[in-house]
CSV table of C-alpha atoms in Angstrom, one decimal:
chain,number,residue,atom,x,y,z
A,1,THR,CA,0.0,0.0,0.0
A,2,VAL,CA,1.3,3.4,-1.0
A,3,ARG,CA,-0.1,6.1,1.2
A,4,GLY,CA,1.2,9.6,2.1
A,5,MET,CA,4.4,9.1,0.1
A,6,ALA,CA,6.0,11.8,-2.1
A,7,ASP,CA,8.8,11.5,-4.6
A,8,VAL,CA,9.2,7.7,-4.0
A,9,TYR,CA,10.3,5.6,-6.9
A,10,THR,CA,8.4,2.3,-7.3
A,11,PRO,CA,10.4,-0.2,-9.4
A,12,LEU,CA,7.3,-2.4,-10.1
A,13,LEU,CA,5.3,0.5,-11.5
A,14,GLY,CA,8.2,2.4,-13.0
A,15,SER,CA,6.8,5.7,-11.8
A,16,GLU,CA,6.6,7.9,-8.7
A,17,ALA,CA,3.9,7.3,-6.1
A,18,LYS,CA,1.7,10.3,-5.7
A,19,PRO,CA,1.3,11.9,-2.2
A,20,GLN,CA,-1.7,11.1,0.0
A,21,PRO,CA,-4.5,13.7,-0.4
A,22,LYS,CA,-5.5,15.4,2.7
A,23,GLY,CA,-8.8,14.2,4.3
A,24,ARG,CA,-8.7,10.8,2.6
A,25,ARG,CA,-9.3,7.9,5.0
A,26,ALA,CA,-6.4,5.4,5.3
A,27,SER,CA,-7.1,1.9,4.0
A,28,LEU,CA,-5.4,-1.4,3.5
A,29,VAL,CA,-6.5,-1.5,-0.1
A,30,CYS,CA,-3.8,-0.8,-2.6
A,31,THR,CA,-4.4,2.7,-4.2
A,32,VAL,CA,-1.4,2.9,-6.5
A,33,GLU,CA,-2.4,4.8,-9.6
A,34,ASN,CA,-1.4,3.7,-13.1
A,35,GLU,CA,-1.1,5.8,-16.2
A,36,THR,CA,-4.8,6.3,-16.4
A,37,GLY,CA,-4.8,8.1,-13.1
A,38,LEU,CA,-7.3,5.7,-11.5
A,39,THR,CA,-6.7,3.6,-8.4
A,40,GLN,CA,-7.3,-0.2,-8.0
A,41,HIS,CA,-10.5,0.5,-6.0
A,42,GLU,CA,-11.9,2.7,-8.8
A,43,TRP,CA,-11.1,0.2,-11.5
A,44,ARG,CA,-12.9,-2.6,-9.5
A,45,ILE,CA,-16.0,-0.4,-9.3
A,46,ARG,CA,-15.8,0.3,-13.0
A,47,LYS,CA,-15.3,-3.4,-13.7
A,48,THR,CA,-18.4,-4.4,-11.7
A,49,ASN,CA,-20.5,-1.7,-13.3
A,50,TYR,CA,-19.4,-2.7,-16.8
A,51,PHE,CA,-20.3,-6.3,-16.2
A,52,ILE,CA,-23.7,-5.5,-14.8
A,53,ALA,CA,-24.4,-3.3,-17.8
A,54,LEU,CA,-23.0,-6.1,-20.1
A,55,CYS,CA,-25.3,-8.8,-18.6
A,56,SER,CA,-28.3,-6.5,-18.6
A,57,SER,CA,-27.8,-5.7,-22.3
A,58,ALA,CA,-27.1,-9.3,-23.3
A,59,LEU,CA,-30.1,-10.7,-21.4
A,60,LEU,CA,-32.4,-7.9,-22.7
A,61,GLY,CA,-31.4,-8.9,-26.3
A,62,LEU,CA,-32.2,-12.5,-25.4
A,63,LEU,CA,-35.7,-11.6,-24.1
A,64,ILE,CA,-36.4,-9.6,-27.2
A,65,ALA,CA,-35.3,-12.4,-29.5
A,66,VAL,CA,-37.6,-14.8,-27.6
A,67,VAL,CA,-40.5,-12.4,-28.2
A,68,VAL,CA,-39.5,-12.2,-31.9
A,69,ASN,CA,-39.5,-16.0,-32.3
A,70,GLU,CA,-42.8,-16.5,-30.5
A,71,THR,CA,-44.4,-13.7,-32.6
A,72,LEU,CA,-43.3,-15.3,-35.8
A,73,TRP,CA,-44.6,-18.7,-34.7
A,74,TYR,CA,-48.0,-17.7,-33.4
A,75,SER,CA,-48.6,-15.2,-36.3
A,76,ALA,CA,-49.0,-18.2,-38.6
A,77,VAL,CA,-45.8,-17.4,-40.4
A,78,GLY,CA,-44.3,-20.7,-39.3
A,79,PHE,CA,-41.5,-21.7,-41.7
A,80,GLU,CA,-42.0,-18.9,-44.1
A,81,THR,CA,-38.9,-16.8,-44.7
A,82,MET,CA,-40.6,-13.4,-44.1
A,83,ASP,CA,-40.8,-10.9,-41.4
A,84,THR,CA,-43.5,-8.5,-40.3
A,85,GLY,CA,-42.8,-4.8,-39.5
A,86,ILE,CA,-42.9,-5.5,-35.7
A,87,THR,CA,-40.5,-8.4,-35.9
A,88,THR,CA,-38.1,-6.4,-38.0
A,89,VAL,CA,-38.0,-3.5,-35.5
A,90,MET,CA,-37.5,-6.0,-32.6
A,91,LYS,CA,-34.6,-7.6,-34.5
A,92,ILE,CA,-33.0,-4.2,-34.9
A,93,LEU,CA,-33.3,-3.7,-31.2
A,94,VAL,CA,-31.6,-7.1,-30.6
A,95,PHE,CA,-28.8,-6.0,-32.9
A,96,ILE,CA,-28.4,-2.7,-31.0
A,97,SER,CA,-28.3,-4.5,-27.6
A,98,THR,CA,-25.7,-7.0,-28.9
A,99,THR,CA,-23.6,-4.2,-30.2
A,100,SER,CA,-23.7,-2.4,-26.9
A,101,SER,CA,-22.8,-5.7,-25.2
A,102,PHE,CA,-19.7,-6.0,-27.3
A,103,VAL,CA,-18.6,-2.4,-26.3
A,104,LEU,CA,-19.2,-3.2,-22.7
A,105,LEU,CA,-17.3,-6.5,-23.1
A,106,PHE,CA,-14.2,-4.7,-24.3
A,107,LEU,CA,-14.5,-2.1,-21.5
A,108,TYR,CA,-14.9,-4.9,-18.9
A,109,TYR,CA,-11.8,-6.7,-19.9
A,110,ASP,CA,-9.9,-3.5,-20.2
A,111,ALA,CA,-10.8,-2.8,-16.5
A,112,LEU,CA,-9.6,-6.3,-15.6
A,113,ILE,CA,-6.2,-5.6,-17.2
A,114,ASN,CA,-5.9,-2.2,-15.5
A,115,ILE,CA,-6.7,-3.7,-12.1
A,116,GLN,CA,-3.6,-5.9,-12.5
A,117,ARG,CA,-1.6,-2.9,-13.7
A,118,SER,CA,-2.6,-1.1,-10.5
A,119,GLN,CA,-1.3,-4.0,-8.5
A,120,GLY,CA,2.2,-3.4,-9.9
A,121,VAL,CA,2.1,-6.2,-12.6
A,122,GLU,CA,4.1,-5.3,-15.7
A,123,LEU,CA,1.9,-5.9,-18.8
A,124,THR,CA,2.0,-5.1,-22.5
A,125,ALA,CA,0.8,-1.6,-23.1
A,126,GLY,CA,-2.8,-1.2,-24.2
A,127,PHE,CA,-5.7,-3.6,-24.6
A,128,ASN,CA,-4.7,-6.4,-27.1
A,129,PHE,CA,-4.1,-10.1,-27.5
A,130,PHE,CA,-0.9,-10.1,-25.5
A,131,SER,CA,-2.2,-8.2,-22.5
A,132,LEU,CA,-5.2,-10.6,-22.3
A,133,TYR,CA,-2.9,-13.6,-22.5
A,134,GLU,CA,-0.6,-12.2,-19.8
A,135,THR,CA,-3.5,-11.7,-17.4
A,136,ARG,CA,-4.9,-15.1,-18.2
A,137,HIS,CA,-8.2,-13.7,-19.4
A,138,LEU,CA,-7.8,-14.6,-23.1
A,139,TRP,CA,-9.9,-17.8,-23.2
A,140,MET,CA,-12.7,-16.3,-21.2
A,141,PHE,CA,-12.7,-13.3,-23.5
A,142,ILE,CA,-13.0,-15.6,-26.5
A,143,TRP,CA,-15.9,-17.5,-24.9
A,144,ASP,CA,-17.7,-14.3,-24.0
A,145,PHE,CA,-17.2,-13.0,-27.5
A,146,PHE,CA,-18.6,-16.0,-29.2
A,147,ILE,CA,-21.7,-16.3,-26.9
A,148,LEU,CA,-22.6,-12.7,-27.9
A,149,LEU,CA,-22.4,-13.3,-31.6
A,150,PRO,CA,-25.6,-15.4,-32.3
A,151,GLN,CA,-28.7,-13.3,-32.8
A,152,PRO,CA,-31.6,-13.2,-35.3
A,153,PHE,CA,-30.3,-10.8,-37.9
A,154,PRO,CA,-32.7,-8.6,-39.8
A,155,LEU,CA,-33.4,-9.6,-43.5
A,156,LEU,CA,-31.5,-12.9,-43.0
A,157,HIS,CA,-33.6,-16.1,-43.4
A,158,PHE,CA,-32.8,-19.7,-44.2
A,159,THR,CA,-33.9,-23.1,-43.1
A,160,ILE,CA,-32.2,-26.4,-42.2
A,161,GLY,CA,-33.8,-29.8,-42.3
A,162,ILE,CA,-32.6,-32.5,-39.9
A,163,PRO,CA,-33.7,-36.1,-40.7
A,164,ASP,CA,-36.0,-37.5,-38.1
A,165,LEU,CA,-35.3,-40.7,-36.1
A,166,GLU,CA,-38.5,-42.5,-37.3
A,167,HIS,CA,-39.8,-40.6,-40.4
A,168,LEU,CA,-36.7,-40.2,-42.6
A,169,ASN,CA,-38.8,-38.7,-45.5
A,170,GLU,CA,-40.1,-35.9,-43.3
A,171,PRO,CA,-37.2,-34.0,-41.8
A,172,THR,CA,-37.6,-31.5,-39.0
A,173,VAL,CA,-37.2,-28.0,-40.5
A,174,TYR,CA,-35.6,-25.3,-38.3
A,175,THR,CA,-35.6,-21.6,-39.3
A,176,SER,CA,-32.6,-19.4,-38.9
A,177,ASP,CA,-34.4,-17.4,-36.2
A,178,ASN,CA,-35.1,-20.6,-34.3
A,179,MET,CA,-31.5,-21.7,-34.3
A,180,PHE,CA,-30.1,-18.3,-33.5
A,181,VAL,CA,-32.5,-17.9,-30.5
A,182,ALA,CA,-31.4,-21.3,-29.2
A,183,LEU,CA,-27.7,-20.3,-29.5
A,184,MET,CA,-28.5,-17.0,-27.7
A,185,PHE,CA,-29.4,-19.0,-24.6
A,186,LEU,CA,-25.6,-19.5,-24.1
A,187,ARG,CA,-25.8,-16.0,-22.6
A,188,VAL,CA,-27.4,-17.5,-19.5
A,189,THR,CA,-23.9,-18.6,-18.5
A,190,LEU,CA,-23.2,-15.0,-17.6
A,191,LEU,CA,-25.7,-15.1,-14.7
A,192,PRO,CA,-23.4,-16.9,-12.1
A,193,ARG,CA,-20.7,-14.4,-12.9
A,194,LEU,CA,-23.2,-11.6,-12.5
A,195,VAL,CA,-24.1,-12.9,-9.1
A,196,ALA,CA,-20.5,-13.1,-8.1
A,197,GLU,CA,-19.8,-9.5,-9.3
A,198,ILE,CA,-22.7,-8.1,-7.4
A,199,ALA,CA,-21.7,-10.0,-4.2
A,200,LEU,CA,-18.1,-8.6,-4.4
A,201,LYS,CA,-19.1,-5.1,-5.3
A,202,GLY,CA,-17.5,-2.6,-3.0
A,203,ARG,CA,-15.9,-5.3,-0.8
A,204,ASP,CA,-12.2,-4.3,-1.2
A,205,MET,CA,-11.2,-5.9,2.1
A,206,ALA,CA,-12.4,-9.3,0.7
A,207,HIS,CA,-9.9,-9.0,-2.1
A,208,VAL,CA,-7.2,-7.9,0.4
A,209,MET,CA,-7.9,-10.9,2.7
A,210,ALA,CA,-8.0,-13.2,-0.3
A,211,ARG,CA,-4.6,-12.1,-1.5
A,212,MET,CA,-3.2,-12.5,2.0
A,213,GLY,CA,-4.5,-16.0,2.2
A,214,ASN,CA,-3.5,-16.8,-1.5
A,215,ILE,CA,-7.1,-17.4,-2.4
A,216,GLN,CA,-8.6,-16.5,-5.8
A,217,LEU,CA,-12.0,-14.8,-5.5
A,218,ASP,CA,-13.5,-16.4,-8.7
A,219,THR,CA,-17.1,-17.2,-9.6
A,220,TRP,CA,-17.0,-20.7,-8.2
A,221,PHE,CA,-15.7,-19.4,-4.8
A,222,VAL,CA,-18.6,-16.9,-4.5
A,223,ILE,CA,-21.2,-19.5,-5.6
A,224,ARG,CA,-19.9,-21.9,-2.9
A,225,SER,CA,-20.1,-19.2,-0.3
A,226,LEU,CA,-23.6,-18.3,-1.3
A,227,PHE,CA,-24.8,-21.9,-0.6
A,228,ILE,CA,-24.2,-21.0,3.1
A,229,ALA,CA,-24.8,-17.3,3.1
A,230,ASN,CA,-27.6,-16.8,0.6
A,231,PHE,CA,-29.2,-20.0,-0.6
A,232,SER,CA,-32.1,-18.2,-2.2
A,233,ALA,CA,-29.8,-16.7,-4.9
A,234,ILE,CA,-28.7,-20.3,-5.8
A,235,LEU,CA,-32.3,-21.4,-6.1
A,236,TRP,CA,-33.0,-18.4,-8.4
A,237,LEU,CA,-30.1,-19.5,-10.6
A,238,ILE,CA,-31.4,-23.0,-10.7
A,239,GLY,CA,-34.9,-21.8,-11.6
A,240,THR,CA,-33.5,-19.7,-14.4
A,241,LEU,CA,-31.6,-22.8,-15.7
A,242,VAL,CA,-34.8,-24.9,-15.6
A,243,PHE,CA,-36.9,-22.4,-17.6
A,244,SER,CA,-34.1,-21.9,-20.1
A,245,MET,CA,-33.7,-25.6,-20.8
A,246,SER,CA,-37.5,-26.0,-21.0
A,247,TYR,CA,-37.7,-23.4,-23.7
A,248,LEU,CA,-34.8,-25.0,-25.6
A,249,ILE,CA,-36.7,-28.3,-25.7
A,250,LEU,CA,-39.7,-26.4,-26.9
A,251,LEU,CA,-37.6,-24.9,-29.8
A,252,ALA,CA,-36.3,-28.4,-30.7
A,253,GLU,CA,-39.6,-30.2,-30.6
A,254,ARG,CA,-42.2,-27.7,-31.8
A,255,PRO,CA,-41.2,-27.8,-35.5
A,256,TYR,CA,-41.5,-31.6,-35.5
A,257,PRO,CA,-44.3,-32.5,-38.0
A,258,HIS,CA,-45.7,-35.3,-35.7
A,259,VAL,CA,-45.4,-33.4,-32.5
A,260,ASP,CA,-48.0,-34.4,-29.9
A,261,GLN,CA,-47.1,-33.8,-26.3
A,262,LEU,CA,-44.2,-31.3,-26.4
A,263,SER,CA,-46.0,-28.6,-28.5
A,264,ASN,CA,-46.5,-26.4,-25.4
A,265,PHE,CA,-44.2,-25.0,-22.7
A,266,ASP,CA,-46.0,-26.7,-19.8
A,267,SER,CA,-45.1,-30.2,-21.1
A,268,CYS,CA,-41.5,-29.1,-21.8
A,269,LEU,CA,-41.2,-27.7,-18.3
A,270,TRP,CA,-42.6,-31.0,-16.8
A,271,LEU,CA,-40.1,-33.0,-18.8
A,272,THR,CA,-37.2,-30.8,-17.7
A,273,ILE,CA,-38.0,-31.0,-14.0
A,274,ILE,CA,-38.5,-34.8,-14.2
A,275,THR,CA,-35.3,-35.3,-16.1
A,276,MET,CA,-33.2,-33.0,-13.8
A,277,THR,CA,-34.5,-34.7,-10.7
A,278,THR,CA,-33.5,-38.1,-12.2
A,279,VAL,CA,-37.0,-39.4,-11.8
A,280,GLY,CA,-37.9,-40.0,-15.5
A,281,TYR,CA,-41.5,-41.2,-15.5
A,282,GLY,CA,-41.4,-41.8,-19.3
A,283,ASP,CA,-44.8,-40.3,-19.9
A,284,VAL,CA,-43.4,-37.5,-22.1
A,285,VAL,CA,-40.4,-38.1,-24.4
A,286,VAL,CA,-38.6,-36.2,-27.1
A,287,GLN,CA,-38.9,-37.2,-30.7
A,288,THR,CA,-36.2,-35.2,-32.6
A,289,ARG,CA,-32.5,-35.5,-32.7
A,290,MET,CA,-32.0,-32.0,-31.4
A,291,GLY,CA,-34.4,-32.8,-28.6
A,292,ARG,CA,-32.4,-35.8,-27.6
A,293,VAL,CA,-29.2,-33.7,-27.5
A,294,ILE,CA,-30.8,-31.1,-25.3
A,295,SER,CA,-32.3,-33.8,-23.1
A,296,THR,CA,-28.9,-35.3,-22.6
A,297,ILE,CA,-27.5,-31.9,-21.5
A,298,VAL,CA,-30.5,-31.5,-19.2
A,299,ALA,CA,-29.8,-34.9,-17.6
A,300,CYS,CA,-26.1,-34.1,-17.0
A,301,LEU,CA,-27.0,-30.7,-15.6
A,302,GLY,CA,-29.6,-32.3,-13.4
A,303,VAL,CA,-27.0,-34.5,-11.7
A,304,VAL,CA,-24.9,-31.5,-10.9
A,305,THR,CA,-27.9,-29.4,-9.8
A,306,VAL,CA,-29.2,-32.1,-7.4
A,307,SER,CA,-25.8,-32.6,-5.8
A,308,LEU,CA,-25.4,-28.8,-5.4
A,309,ILE,CA,-28.8,-28.5,-3.8
A,310,ILE,CA,-28.1,-31.4,-1.4
A,311,ASN,CA,-24.7,-29.9,-0.4
A,312,GLY,CA,-26.4,-26.6,0.1
A,313,VAL,CA,-29.1,-28.0,2.3
A,314,VAL,CA,-26.6,-30.0,4.4
A,315,ALA,CA,-24.5,-26.8,4.8
A,316,ARG,CA,-27.5,-24.9,5.9
A,317,MET,CA,-28.7,-27.5,8.3
A,318,LYS,CA,-25.3,-28.3,9.8
A,319,MET,CA,-24.8,-26.9,13.3
A,320,ASP,CA,-21.8,-24.7,14.2
A,321,PRO,CA,-19.5,-25.8,17.1
A,322,ARG,CA,-21.4,-23.7,19.7
A,323,GLU,CA,-24.8,-25.1,18.8
A,324,GLN,CA,-23.3,-28.6,18.7
A,325,ARG,CA,-21.9,-28.2,22.2
A,326,ILE,CA,-25.3,-27.1,23.5
A,327,VAL,CA,-26.9,-30.2,21.9
A,328,ASP,CA,-24.3,-32.5,23.3
A,329,TRP,CA,-24.8,-30.9,26.8
A,330,ILE,CA,-28.6,-31.5,26.5
A,331,ASP,CA,-28.0,-35.1,25.5
A,332,ARG,CA,-25.6,-35.7,28.4
A,333,SER,CA,-28.0,-34.1,30.8
A,334,GLU,CA,-30.8,-36.4,29.6
A,335,VAL,CA,-28.6,-39.5,30.0
A,336,ARG,CA,-27.5,-38.5,33.5
A,337,THR,CA,-31.2,-37.9,34.4
A,338,GLN,CA,-32.1,-41.4,33.1
A,339,LEU,CA,-29.2,-43.0,34.9
A,340,ARG,CA,-30.1,-41.2,38.2
A,341,SER,CA,-33.8,-42.3,37.8
A,342,ALA,CA,-32.8,-45.9,37.2
A,343,ALA,CA,-30.5,-45.9,40.2
A,344,SER,CA,-33.1,-44.4,42.5
A,345,ARG,CA,-35.7,-46.9,41.4
A,346,THR,CA,-33.3,-49.7,42.1
A,347,ILE,CA,-32.5,-48.4,45.6
A,348,GLN,CA,-36.2,-48.0,46.3
A,349,THR,CA,-37.0,-51.5,45.2
A,350,VAL,CA,-34.2,-53.0,47.3
A,351,PHE,CA,-35.2,-51.0,50.3
A,352,ARG,CA,-38.9,-52.0,50.0
A,353,THR,CA,-38.0,-55.6,49.6
A,354,TYR,CA,-35.7,-55.4,52.6
A,355,ARG,CA,-38.5,-53.9,54.7
A,356,MET,CA,-40.9,-56.5,53.5
A,357,ASN,CA,-38.5,-59.3,54.5
A,358,LYS,CA,-37.9,-57.8,57.9
A,359,GLN,CA,-41.7,-57.8,58.5
A,360,MET,CA,-41.9,-61.4,57.3
A,361,LEU,CA,-39.1,-62.4,59.8
A,362,LEU,CA,-40.9,-60.8,62.6
A,363,SER,CA,-44.1,-62.6,61.7
A,364,GLY,CA,-42.2,-66.0,61.5
A,365,SER,CA,-42.5,-66.3,57.6
A,366,LYS,CA,-39.6,-67.2,55.3
A,367,PRO,CA,-38.0,-64.2,53.6
A,368,LYS,CA,-37.3,-63.9,49.9
A,369,ARG,CA,-33.9,-63.7,48.5
A,370,LEU,CA,-33.1,-60.3,47.0
A,371,ARG,CA,-31.1,-61.5,44.0
A,372,VAL,CA,-33.9,-63.7,42.7
A,373,HIS,CA,-36.7,-61.3,43.3
A,374,PRO,CA,-38.3,-60.5,39.9
A,375,ARG,CA,-38.8,-56.8,40.6
A,376,ILE,CA,-35.2,-56.3,41.8
A,377,ARG,CA,-33.8,-58.2,38.8
A,378,ALA,CA,-35.9,-56.1,36.4
A,379,GLU,CA,-34.7,-52.8,38.1
A,380,LEU,CA,-31.1,-54.0,38.1
A,381,THR,CA,-31.3,-54.8,34.4
A,382,SER,CA,-32.8,-51.4,33.6
A,383,PHE,CA,-30.0,-49.8,35.7
A,384,ARG,CA,-27.3,-51.7,33.8
A,385,TRP,CA,-28.7,-50.6,30.4
A,386,ALA,CA,-28.9,-47.0,31.6
A,387,LYS,CA,-25.3,-47.1,32.8
A,388,ARG,CA,-24.1,-48.5,29.4
A,389,GLU,CA,-25.9,-45.7,27.5
A,390,ALA,CA,-24.3,-43.2,29.9
A,391,THR,CA,-20.9,-44.7,29.4
A,392,ALA,CA,-21.3,-44.7,25.6
A,393,GLU,CA,-22.6,-41.1,25.6
A,394,ILE,CA,-20.5,-39.4,28.2
A,395,GLY,CA,-17.6,-41.9,28.5
A,396,ASP,CA,-15.7,-43.1,31.5
A,397,PRO,CA,-13.9,-40.2,33.3
A,398,MET,CA,-10.7,-42.3,33.7
A,399,ILE,CA,-10.7,-43.2,30.0
A,400,ASN,CA,-11.2,-39.6,29.0
A,401,MET,CA,-8.4,-38.5,31.3
A,402,MET,CA,-6.1,-41.2,29.9
A,403,GLN,CA,-6.9,-40.1,26.3
A,404,GLN,CA,-6.0,-36.5,27.1
A,405,VAL,CA,-2.8,-37.6,28.8
A,406,GLN,CA,-1.9,-39.7,25.8
A,407,PHE,CA,-2.6,-36.7,23.5
A,408,LEU,CA,-0.3,-34.5,25.5
A,409,ALA,CA,2.4,-37.1,25.5
A,410,GLU,CA,2.2,-37.3,21.7
A,411,ARG,CA,2.5,-33.6,21.4
A,412,LEU,CA,5.5,-33.5,23.8
A,413,GLN,CA,7.1,-36.3,21.8
A,414,ARG,CA,6.7,-34.3,18.6
A,415,MET,CA,8.2,-31.2,20.3
A,416,GLU,CA,11.1,-33.3,21.6
A,417,THR,CA,11.8,-34.6,18.1
A,418,MET,CA,11.7,-31.1,16.6
A,419,MET,CA,14.1,-29.8,19.3
A,420,GLU,CA,16.5,-32.7,18.6
A,421,GLU,CA,16.5,-31.9,14.9
A,422,VAL,CA,17.2,-28.2,15.6
A,423,HIS,CA,20.0,-29.2,18.0
A,424,ALA,CA,21.5,-31.7,15.5
A,425,ASN,CA,21.5,-29.0,12.8
A,426,LEU,CA,23.1,-26.4,15.0
A,427,ILE,CA,26.0,-28.5,16.5
A,428,PRO,CA,27.7,-29.2,13.1
A,429,GLN,CA,27.7,-25.5,12.4
A,430,ARG,CA,29.4,-24.7,15.7
A,431,ARG,CA,32.0,-27.4,15.1
A,432,THR,CA,32.7,-26.1,11.6
A,433,SER,CA,33.1,-22.5,13.0
A,434,ALA,CA,35.4,-23.7,15.7
A,435,ALA,CA,37.6,-25.7,13.3
A,436,ARG,CA,38.3,-22.6,11.1
A,437,PRO,CA,41.5,-20.7,11.6
A,438,PRO,CA,41.4,-17.5,13.6
A,439,SER,CA,41.8,-15.3,10.5
A,440,ALA,CA,38.8,-17.0,8.9
A,441,GLN,CA,36.7,-16.6,12.0
A,442,ARG,CA,36.8,-12.8,11.8
A,443,VAL,CA,33.5,-11.7,10.5
A,444,PRO,CA,31.8,-8.3,10.5
A,445,SER,CA,29.5,-7.2,13.3
A,446,GLY,CA,26.5,-8.6,11.5
A,447,GLY,CA,28.1,-12.1,11.3
A,448,ALA,CA,29.1,-11.9,14.9
A,449,ALA,CA,25.5,-11.0,15.8
A,450,ALA,CA,24.3,-13.9,13.7
A,451,GLN,CA,26.6,-16.3,15.5
A,452,THR,CA,25.5,-15.0,18.9
A,453,GLU,CA,21.9,-15.4,17.8
A,454,ALA,CA,22.6,-19.0,16.6
A,455,GLY,CA,24.1,-19.7,20.0
A,456,ASP,CA,21.1,-18.3,21.8
A,457,VAL,CA,18.8,-20.4,19.6
A,458,GLU,CA,20.9,-23.5,20.4
A,459,ALA,CA,20.7,-22.9,24.1
A,460,THR,CA,17.0,-22.3,23.9
A,461,ALA,CA,16.5,-25.4,21.9
A,462,ARG,CA,18.5,-27.4,24.4
A,463,ARG,CA,16.5,-26.1,27.3
A,464,ALA,CA,13.2,-26.7,25.5
A,465,ALA,CA,14.3,-30.3,24.8
A,466,GLU,CA,15.2,-30.8,28.4
A,467,ALA,CA,11.8,-29.3,29.5
A,468,ALA,CA,10.0,-31.6,27.0
A,469,GLY,CA,11.9,-34.6,28.3
A,470,GLY,CA,11.1,-33.7,31.9
A,471,ALA,CA,7.4,-33.2,31.1
A,472,ARG,CA,7.3,-36.5,29.3
A,473,GLY,CA,8.9,-38.2,32.3
A,474,SER,CA,6.3,-36.7,34.6
A,475,LEU,CA,3.5,-37.9,32.3
A,476,ASP,CA,5.0,-41.4,32.2
């Protein structure tokens, strides 16, 4: 962190750090400015804003494209290669939103590069292929670029026929608008990153702590943390995925000439949910090749989604150590209460039998043996079971103490081994130093201080080893 420094040369940045402005609150966040004059904090804010605008523009274009496709289908145009005035205007709006998404995409990755420049990383000047490669953002940039390309272009129409599985003479015809809208659903992959960007917006200390702990704050890290902190956001993402895959199945099955069950969105949504939950009733099935491809993807996503939901529920239901200690204390209290009740019943039964035998002796009758008395045997059996449960739950105090002593003995053994290794490494150095001629032993003051410090470390190690040995002997 560079704060309140003037005329200080920084080798990593190759420039002079600017002085701290008056009235600005000190922070642990790096505020080194690059050639643009913006700090790392400011670039992070810009990066988040650019990505939010990028996702908004891209998803808005997707929604408009869906409206265009549904308008063409329900306006009885069907497979005709013609547009209405409304659909042409909406396609132009989709093109404008996609163009703005590309502009925001370049601004977003330029902000990512400038963030690393603000951290003191030497990169190629400007925004180009090499700077993206050096920051390890090249492949993600290529992916984002290609998922923004598909869109229903105005005045562009063609059809593709894919042979059917059963009716080879009647292929399933897909229009260009239908295929481009299906490919535009790749933009849904931006949603997890959008959630991560919003969750990390303005949290500079999170980045500082992550760098101190050598942890990368990527999308997967944020999604995993949201399973514990905000499970509703994950459910929202899963719901978006379910509706998106349902509409893709509808796009694949609706042009089928012999379509029966999957001609409406409700049946497609039912099929998606049943497939993702690995139930598979078999009452609704796909009929086209593209439908089977999408169903395979849905099945694979379902396995991942179900496992994530289970892990999220387990993480939410798992008790923290403080809550677990309270539950353990309650269980132990109940076990002690049951053991105390069983013991008191046994004592009462024995005393009552003894008093009854005493009265029988005074009256001249033959007394009953206590050990063979059925009530006493039943109470003794109940007491034994209660004692076994208490021993299993609480444990024997002597056994617990012996386990703790054994644990301490193992720790002392490890300490003694470490001290012996330190002592063994220091003794050869002292012998080598003593074997040198007097002229070779003359060292500067820093070397003499180092030797003195090594001697102190050796003495300390020897005393610690002796203390560990004494403690071990006491434990034995």
